[in-house]
Tab-separated table of C-alpha atoms and ligand atoms in Angstrom:
chain	number	residue	atom	x	y	z
A	1	MET	CA	2.141	-4.832	-61.905
A	2	GLY	CA	4.852	-5.176	-59.252
A	3	VAL	CA	4.807	-4.394	-55.548
A	4	ALA	CA	8.114	-3.185	-54.097
A	5	GLY	CA	8.949	-2.981	-50.355
A	6	ALA	CA	8.061	-0.154	-48.034
A	7	GLU	CA	8.442	3.497	-49.006
A	8	ARG	CA	10.292	5.777	-46.618
A	9	LEU	CA	8.563	9.113	-46.776
A	10	GLU	CA	10.040	12.446	-45.702
A	11	CYS	CA	8.962	13.346	-42.187
A	12	VAL	CA	8.075	17.022	-41.843
A	13	ASP	CA	8.288	18.145	-38.215
A	14	LEU	CA	6.152	21.236	-37.747
A	15	SER	CA	7.771	22.002	-34.385
A	16	CYS	CA	10.973	22.898	-36.253
A	17	PRO	CA	11.473	26.690	-35.919
A	18	ASP	CA	13.552	26.911	-39.131
A	19	VAL	CA	10.775	27.562	-41.661
A	20	GLU	CA	13.209	27.822	-44.552
A	21	ARG	CA	14.535	24.334	-43.782
A	22	LEU	CA	10.994	22.978	-43.532
A	23	ALA	CA	10.115	24.493	-46.896
A	24	GLN	CA	13.189	22.885	-48.484
A	25	GLN	CA	12.316	19.517	-46.990
A	26	LEU	CA	8.763	19.838	-48.200
A	27	ARG	CA	9.989	20.741	-51.675
A	28	LYS	CA	12.082	17.580	-51.768
A	29	ALA	CA	9.090	15.466	-50.682
A	30	CYS	CA	6.781	17.128	-53.199
A	31	LEU	CA	9.267	16.638	-56.041
A	32	GLU	CA	10.076	13.021	-55.159
A	33	THR	CA	6.807	11.368	-54.104
A	34	GLY	CA	4.069	13.909	-53.411
A	35	PHE	CA	3.576	12.044	-50.125
A	36	PHE	CA	5.061	12.875	-46.726
A	37	TYR	CA	4.481	12.434	-42.993
A	38	VAL	CA	3.682	15.416	-40.806
A	39	VAL	CA	4.497	15.187	-37.095
A	40	ASN	CA	4.116	17.630	-34.194
A	41	HIS	CA	1.158	19.038	-36.080
A	42	GLY	CA	-0.812	20.169	-33.030
A	43	ILE	CA	-3.705	17.661	-33.217
A	44	SER	CA	-3.414	15.476	-30.147
A	45	GLU	CA	-3.295	11.685	-30.250
A	46	GLU	CA	-5.977	11.589	-27.541
A	47	PHE	CA	-8.333	13.619	-29.689
A	48	MET	CA	-7.600	11.485	-32.775
A	49	ALA	CA	-8.439	8.388	-30.700
A	50	GLN	CA	-11.827	9.959	-29.916
A	51	VAL	CA	-12.494	10.711	-33.588
A	52	PHE	CA	-11.650	7.105	-34.516
A	53	GLU	CA	-13.827	5.831	-31.687
A	54	GLN	CA	-16.820	7.857	-32.923
A	55	SER	CA	-16.155	6.681	-36.478
A	56	ARG	CA	-16.094	3.056	-35.307
A	57	LYS	CA	-19.350	3.560	-33.419
A	58	PHE	CA	-21.067	4.774	-36.578
A	59	PHE	CA	-19.786	2.030	-38.885
A	60	THR	CA	-20.755	-0.710	-36.427
A	61	LEU	CA	-24.419	0.416	-36.503
A	62	PRO	CA	-26.784	-1.841	-38.448
A	63	LEU	CA	-26.845	-1.080	-42.183
A	64	GLU	CA	-30.477	-0.012	-41.910
A	65	GLU	CA	-29.493	2.703	-39.426
A	66	LYS	CA	-26.579	3.868	-41.607
A	67	MET	CA	-28.809	4.026	-44.675
A	68	LYS	CA	-30.931	6.683	-42.935
A	69	VAL	CA	-28.083	9.094	-43.666
A	70	TYR	CA	-27.292	7.779	-47.170
A	71	GLN	CA	-25.269	10.231	-49.307
A	72	ASP	CA	-27.534	13.087	-50.416
A	73	GLU	CA	-27.495	15.291	-53.523
A	74	ASN	CA	-24.674	17.341	-51.970
A	75	VAL	CA	-22.489	14.235	-51.497
A	76	ARG	CA	-22.805	14.401	-47.717
A	77	GLY	CA	-23.445	11.372	-45.544
A	78	TYR	CA	-22.976	7.625	-45.813
A	79	THR	CA	-21.661	5.667	-48.795
A	80	PRO	CA	-22.016	1.873	-48.418
A	81	ILE	CA	-19.485	-0.787	-49.423
A	82	PHE	CA	-18.944	-1.029	-53.209
A	83	ASP	CA	-20.762	2.300	-53.873
A	84	GLU	CA	-17.619	4.081	-55.023
A	85	LYS	CA	-15.340	2.772	-57.772
A	86	LEU	CA	-12.167	4.857	-57.849
A	87	ASP	CA	-10.548	3.034	-60.782
A	88	PRO	CA	-13.407	1.824	-62.993
A	89	ALA	CA	-10.998	0.550	-65.696
A	90	LYS	CA	-9.352	-1.977	-63.361
A	91	GLN	CA	-12.042	-2.811	-60.813
A	92	ARG	CA	-14.514	-5.678	-61.122
A	93	LEU	CA	-16.455	-4.452	-58.095
A	94	GLY	CA	-16.567	-1.074	-56.337
A	95	ASP	CA	-14.189	-0.240	-53.478
A	96	ALA	CA	-14.531	-2.657	-50.540
A	97	LYS	CA	-14.980	0.221	-48.120
A	98	GLU	CA	-17.767	2.286	-46.605
A	99	GLY	CA	-17.466	6.007	-46.028
A	100	TYR	CA	-19.033	9.133	-44.599
A	101	TYR	CA	-18.679	12.661	-46.010
A	102	ILE	CA	-18.846	15.755	-43.806
A	103	ARG	CA	-18.401	19.208	-45.357
A	104	ARG	CA	-18.710	22.837	-44.282
A	105	GLU	CA	-22.365	23.674	-43.783
A	106	VAL	CA	-23.758	26.500	-45.890
A	107	SER	CA	-27.041	28.062	-44.798
A	108	GLY	CA	-29.923	28.580	-47.222
A	109	SER	CA	-29.480	32.378	-47.122
A	110	ASP	CA	-25.843	32.165	-48.261
A	111	PRO	CA	-25.435	33.003	-51.989
A	112	ARG	CA	-23.238	29.886	-52.318
A	113	ALA	CA	-26.125	27.666	-51.206
A	114	LYS	CA	-27.117	27.291	-54.853
A	115	ASP	CA	-23.726	25.788	-55.757
A	116	PRO	CA	-23.286	22.023	-56.102
A	117	LEU	CA	-22.259	20.161	-52.910
A	118	GLN	CA	-23.356	23.058	-50.660
A	119	GLY	CA	-25.986	22.718	-47.952
A	120	PRO	CA	-26.407	21.183	-44.521
A	121	ASN	CA	-24.645	17.998	-43.411
A	122	GLN	CA	-26.399	14.799	-42.531
A	123	TRP	CA	-25.853	13.656	-38.952
A	124	PRO	CA	-26.588	10.309	-37.302
A	125	SER	CA	-29.279	10.557	-34.634
A	126	PRO	CA	-27.931	12.187	-31.434
A	127	ASP	CA	-29.979	9.642	-29.476
A	128	THR	CA	-27.751	6.911	-30.902
A	129	LEU	CA	-24.443	8.820	-31.103
A	130	PRO	CA	-24.648	11.849	-28.788
A	131	GLU	CA	-21.026	13.007	-29.148
A	132	TRP	CA	-20.685	12.384	-32.844
A	133	LYS	CA	-21.516	15.758	-34.420
A	134	GLN	CA	-19.458	17.769	-31.942
A	135	THR	CA	-16.427	15.490	-32.334
A	136	MET	CA	-16.556	15.600	-36.128
A	137	GLU	CA	-17.017	19.381	-36.258
A	138	MET	CA	-14.082	19.833	-33.931
A	139	TYR	CA	-11.946	17.541	-36.090
A	140	PHE	CA	-13.001	19.418	-39.221
A	141	ASP	CA	-11.796	22.726	-37.711
A	142	GLN	CA	-8.474	21.310	-36.572
A	143	ALA	CA	-7.766	19.537	-39.854
A	144	GLU	CA	-8.639	22.655	-41.841
A	145	LYS	CA	-6.319	24.777	-39.707
A	146	LEU	CA	-3.475	22.318	-40.227
A	147	SER	CA	-4.137	22.211	-43.973
A	148	ARG	CA	-3.919	26.000	-44.153
A	149	LYS	CA	-0.565	25.880	-42.366
A	150	LEU	CA	0.693	23.313	-44.884
A	151	ILE	CA	-0.566	25.380	-47.812
A	152	LYS	CA	1.583	28.292	-46.600
A	153	LEU	CA	4.585	25.962	-46.436
A	154	ILE	CA	3.832	24.681	-49.929
A	155	ALA	CA	3.863	28.280	-51.177
A	156	LEU	CA	7.307	28.703	-49.622
A	157	ALA	CA	8.430	25.390	-51.102
A	158	LEU	CA	7.476	26.822	-54.494
A	159	GLU	CA	9.583	29.905	-53.748
A	160	LEU	CA	6.446	32.049	-53.593
A	161	GLU	CA	5.200	34.427	-50.915
A	162	GLU	CA	3.876	32.490	-47.939
A	163	SER	CA	0.478	34.159	-48.503
A	164	PHE	CA	0.317	33.270	-52.232
A	165	PHE	CA	-2.719	30.978	-51.832
A	166	ASP	CA	-4.459	33.359	-49.390
A	167	LYS	CA	-5.772	35.619	-52.157
A	168	PRO	CA	-9.548	36.110	-52.227
A	169	GLY	CA	-11.154	33.508	-54.483
A	170	MET	CA	-8.598	30.789	-53.782
A	171	PHE	CA	-9.225	29.150	-50.371
A	172	ASP	CA	-11.504	31.629	-48.581
A	173	HIS	CA	-14.423	29.258	-49.286
A	174	ALA	CA	-12.329	26.104	-49.550
A	175	MET	CA	-13.998	22.907	-50.707
A	176	ALA	CA	-12.990	20.768	-47.759
A	177	ALA	CA	-14.347	17.446	-46.568
A	178	VAL	CA	-13.779	14.980	-43.785
A	179	ARG	CA	-14.217	11.447	-45.119
A	180	LEU	CA	-14.442	8.690	-42.544
A	181	LEU	CA	-13.511	5.325	-44.030
A	182	HIS	CA	-13.932	1.730	-42.917
A	183	TYR	CA	-12.483	-1.243	-44.782
A	184	PRO	CA	-14.100	-4.496	-43.578
A	185	ALA	CA	-11.818	-7.506	-43.177
A	186	GLN	CA	-12.123	-8.663	-46.747
A	187	ALA	CA	-8.853	-9.433	-48.518
A	188	SER	CA	-8.233	-7.610	-51.804
A	189	ASN	CA	-7.162	-9.416	-54.938
A	190	PRO	CA	-5.566	-6.920	-57.331
A	191	GLU	CA	-5.106	-9.502	-60.128
A	192	GLU	CA	-8.842	-10.193	-60.066
A	193	GLY	CA	-9.766	-6.496	-59.775
A	194	PHE	CA	-10.811	-6.408	-56.109
A	195	PHE	CA	-9.452	-3.490	-54.075
A	196	GLY	CA	-10.111	-1.702	-50.791
A	197	ALA	CA	-9.771	1.508	-52.790
A	198	GLY	CA	-8.907	1.538	-56.493
A	199	ALA	CA	-5.949	3.528	-57.850
A	200	HIS	CA	-6.587	7.265	-57.986
A	201	SER	CA	-5.069	10.631	-57.280
A	202	ASP	CA	-6.919	13.053	-54.994
A	203	TYR	CA	-8.813	15.895	-56.592
A	204	GLY	CA	-8.024	19.018	-54.582
A	205	MET	CA	-4.921	20.706	-53.169
A	206	LEU	CA	-3.829	18.286	-50.451
A	207	THR	CA	-5.140	15.464	-48.281
A	208	LEU	CA	-4.409	14.669	-44.633
A	209	LEU	CA	-4.674	10.966	-43.999
A	210	ALA	CA	-4.919	9.386	-40.560
A	211	SER	CA	-5.168	5.646	-40.078
A	212	ASP	CA	-5.603	3.204	-37.233
A	213	GLY	CA	-2.146	1.773	-37.923
A	214	VAL	CA	-3.275	-1.143	-40.099
A	215	PRO	CA	-1.214	-1.104	-43.333
A	216	GLY	CA	-2.812	-1.148	-46.775
A	217	LEU	CA	-1.982	2.167	-48.459
A	218	GLN	CA	0.228	1.902	-51.534
A	219	ILE	CA	1.608	4.536	-53.874
A	220	CYS	CA	2.810	4.493	-57.456
A	221	LYS	CA	5.375	7.231	-58.043
A	222	GLU	CA	5.355	7.068	-61.833
A	223	LYS	CA	1.718	7.217	-62.775
A	224	ASP	CA	2.499	7.497	-66.484
A	225	ALA	CA	4.890	4.494	-66.529
A	226	LYS	CA	3.759	1.535	-68.631
A	227	GLU	CA	4.448	-0.908	-65.823
A	228	GLN	CA	3.024	0.431	-62.557
A	229	VAL	CA	5.205	-0.237	-59.507
A	230	TRP	CA	3.416	-0.052	-56.156
A	231	THR	CA	5.144	0.529	-52.834
A	232	ASN	CA	3.640	0.155	-49.367
A	233	VAL	CA	3.403	3.208	-47.155
A	234	GLN	CA	3.849	2.328	-43.502
A	235	PRO	CA	1.624	4.176	-41.059
A	236	LEU	CA	3.622	6.257	-38.549
A	237	LYS	CA	2.103	6.556	-35.092
A	238	GLY	CA	0.904	10.074	-34.341
A	239	ALA	CA	1.667	11.323	-37.872
A	240	PHE	CA	-0.591	12.361	-40.703
A	241	ILE	CA	0.276	11.118	-44.144
A	242	VAL	CA	-0.125	14.087	-46.469
A	243	ASN	CA	-0.494	13.826	-50.218
A	244	LEU	CA	-0.857	16.344	-53.002
A	245	GLY	CA	-3.911	16.646	-55.208
A	246	ASP	CA	-4.694	17.354	-58.853
A	247	MET	CA	-5.208	21.096	-58.383
A	248	LEU	CA	-1.680	21.568	-57.083
A	249	GLU	CA	-0.390	19.498	-59.990
A	250	ARG	CA	-2.148	21.887	-62.364
A	251	TRP	CA	-1.021	25.028	-60.535
A	252	THR	CA	2.577	23.829	-60.642
A	253	ASN	CA	2.469	22.530	-64.225
A	254	ASN	CA	3.370	18.977	-63.080
A	255	LEU	CA	6.279	20.075	-60.876
A	256	PHE	CA	4.459	18.844	-57.750
A	257	ARG	CA	2.537	15.787	-58.902
A	258	SER	CA	-0.642	14.318	-57.489
A	259	THR	CA	0.545	10.805	-56.820
A	260	LEU	CA	-1.457	7.716	-57.676
A	261	HIS	CA	-2.400	5.647	-54.630
A	262	ARG	CA	-4.700	2.766	-53.693
A	263	VAL	CA	-5.616	0.596	-50.719
A	264	LEU	CA	-5.198	-3.171	-50.532
A	265	ASN	CA	-6.875	-5.027	-47.751
A	266	TYR	CA	-4.949	-7.943	-46.258
A	267	GLY	CA	-7.898	-9.516	-44.471
A	268	VAL	CA	-7.739	-7.240	-41.431
A	269	GLU	CA	-10.358	-4.597	-40.718
A	270	ARG	CA	-9.010	-1.067	-41.200
A	271	TYR	CA	-10.193	2.458	-40.357
A	272	SER	CA	-8.840	5.648	-41.857
A	273	ILE	CA	-9.904	9.277	-42.001
A	274	ALA	CA	-9.139	11.528	-44.950
A	275	PHE	CA	-9.381	15.306	-44.893
A	276	PHE	CA	-9.559	16.682	-48.413
A	277	MET	CA	-8.603	20.344	-48.797
A	278	GLY	CA	-9.439	21.937	-52.129
A	279	PRO	CA	-9.746	25.453	-53.524
A	280	ASN	CA	-13.072	27.349	-53.735
A	281	PHE	CA	-15.614	25.727	-56.056
A	282	ASP	CA	-15.295	28.687	-58.468
A	283	CYS	CA	-11.521	29.011	-58.308
A	284	ILE	CA	-9.950	28.947	-61.765
A	285	VAL	CA	-6.762	26.943	-61.491
A	286	GLU	CA	-4.071	27.781	-64.003
A	287	CYS	CA	-0.319	27.513	-64.127
A	288	ILE	CA	1.495	29.661	-61.545
A	289	PRO	CA	3.710	32.075	-63.545
A	290	THR	CA	6.929	30.808	-61.941
A	291	CYS	CA	6.086	27.236	-63.014
A	292	CYS	CA	5.999	27.864	-66.757
A	293	SER	CA	8.204	29.554	-69.319
A	294	GLU	CA	8.755	29.616	-73.064
A	295	LEU	CA	10.712	26.365	-72.747
A	296	ASN	CA	8.201	24.855	-70.336
A	297	PRO	CA	4.772	26.007	-71.505
A	298	SER	CA	1.641	25.365	-69.505
A	299	LYS	CA	0.508	21.749	-69.897
A	300	PHE	CA	-3.092	22.286	-68.744
A	301	PRO	CA	-5.763	24.747	-69.821
A	302	PRO	CA	-7.282	26.823	-66.995
A	303	ALA	CA	-9.919	24.766	-65.167
A	304	LYS	CA	-12.590	25.496	-62.587
A	305	SER	CA	-11.772	23.534	-59.459
A	306	GLY	CA	-15.423	22.561	-58.831
A	307	ASP	CA	-15.822	21.207	-62.357
A	308	HIS	CA	-12.872	18.890	-61.839
A	309	LEU	CA	-14.338	17.679	-58.536
A	310	LEU	CA	-17.779	17.009	-60.028
A	311	GLY	CA	-16.189	15.372	-63.075
A	312	ARG	CA	-14.365	12.916	-60.823
A	313	TYR	CA	-17.473	12.219	-58.710
A	314	LYS	CA	-19.383	11.522	-61.877
A	315	VAL	CA	-17.126	8.630	-62.863
A	316	THR	CA	-16.493	7.244	-59.374
A	317	HIS	CA	-19.676	7.718	-57.315
A	318	LYS	CA	-22.786	5.618	-57.593
A	319	ASP	CA	-25.978	7.687	-57.564
A	320	TYR	CA	-24.186	10.731	-58.928
A	321	GLU	CA	-27.443	11.381	-60.827
A	322	ALA	CA	-28.884	12.948	-57.664
A	323	VAL	CA	-26.064	15.510	-57.692
A	324	ALA	CA	-26.441	16.138	-61.389
A	325	ASN	CA	-30.218	16.526	-61.109
A	326	ARG	CA	-30.145	18.941	-58.205
A	327	LYS	CA	-31.624	22.251	-59.282
A	328	TYR	CA	-29.123	25.068	-58.949
A	329	THR	CA	-31.349	28.103	-59.040
B	401	AKG	O1	-7.666	4.816	-46.628
B	401	AKG	C1	-6.625	5.256	-47.080
B	401	AKG	O2	-5.529	5.046	-46.554
B	401	AKG	C2	-6.633	6.070	-48.365
B	401	AKG	C3	-7.956	6.651	-48.743
B	401	AKG	C4	-7.882	7.498	-49.966
B	401	AKG	O3	-6.926	7.493	-50.681
B	401	AKG	C5	-8.994	8.401	-50.323
B	401	AKG	O4	-10.075	8.302	-49.728
B	401	AKG	O5	-8.812	9.239	-51.220
B	402	FE2	FE1	-6.962	9.194	-52.010
């Protein structure tokens, strides 16, 4: 398992007025690595600093306080260190990271309230963290808006109508989540099976990744290769790192791949924030007609997006039983 130098990702500048050029650049990035930077995205550095500050305030609370908002049956709230194991085949211990899931809140009167993962969020006590909820909700809205912009560009990059993914049933009730992450200063040891985050691809359409600038993210471009080669992705100040998820891989019949990635910790504490953007829970994802032909038949059977998500949680999340046992009536 080798580690090569640093990967230079395409840098997509959303202030560029030439949408056609942007779409072409995005296509190149999606074909080559499935990872790219996005700059001039409209989310200010000052605001991102506030989100990171609130995240840091939560993770520095005593464990006892954090456990009061332990992940519930809708996979919302706090997940302690080692709770998640993203690559069970290669990991001796779970991921050396703690996290916090925030999703869209669905009220009890909404017909979707019976669906898995739907419900209210958990929030740390406002007495302890008065600005927390407001900051995270504001970030959620901004990250979702940016994701929707990128989804339109992805449609163009696939030579489809810009509005291709705007059809009812696709992203009108998107399964989106903010995931705050904190990697304590505990060095990884890949040979021994200790990772900050084990190798995985993301489950939805795309992920926006912000970090505090501490390196650690690595990608493997050829996930099916016998010998995995890992390259470091350098953080770029002010940029989001965007990567493609499994649903887009299925929609495009492997044209745009969901790239394998992992996090190694080099003994320095690290914070990152992922925003996962996925299709509706009930969306059936099947090959886009322009991505298959007689010579290139569909490689995947149609799949319900939510089933894929729950299937992945089942193998990677401790205490998944609570999700599985929730009554959906
Ligand atoms: O922390 C990072 O840089 C990556 C996190 C990640 O890949 C994930 O949560 O899916
Ligand atoms: Fe990931």
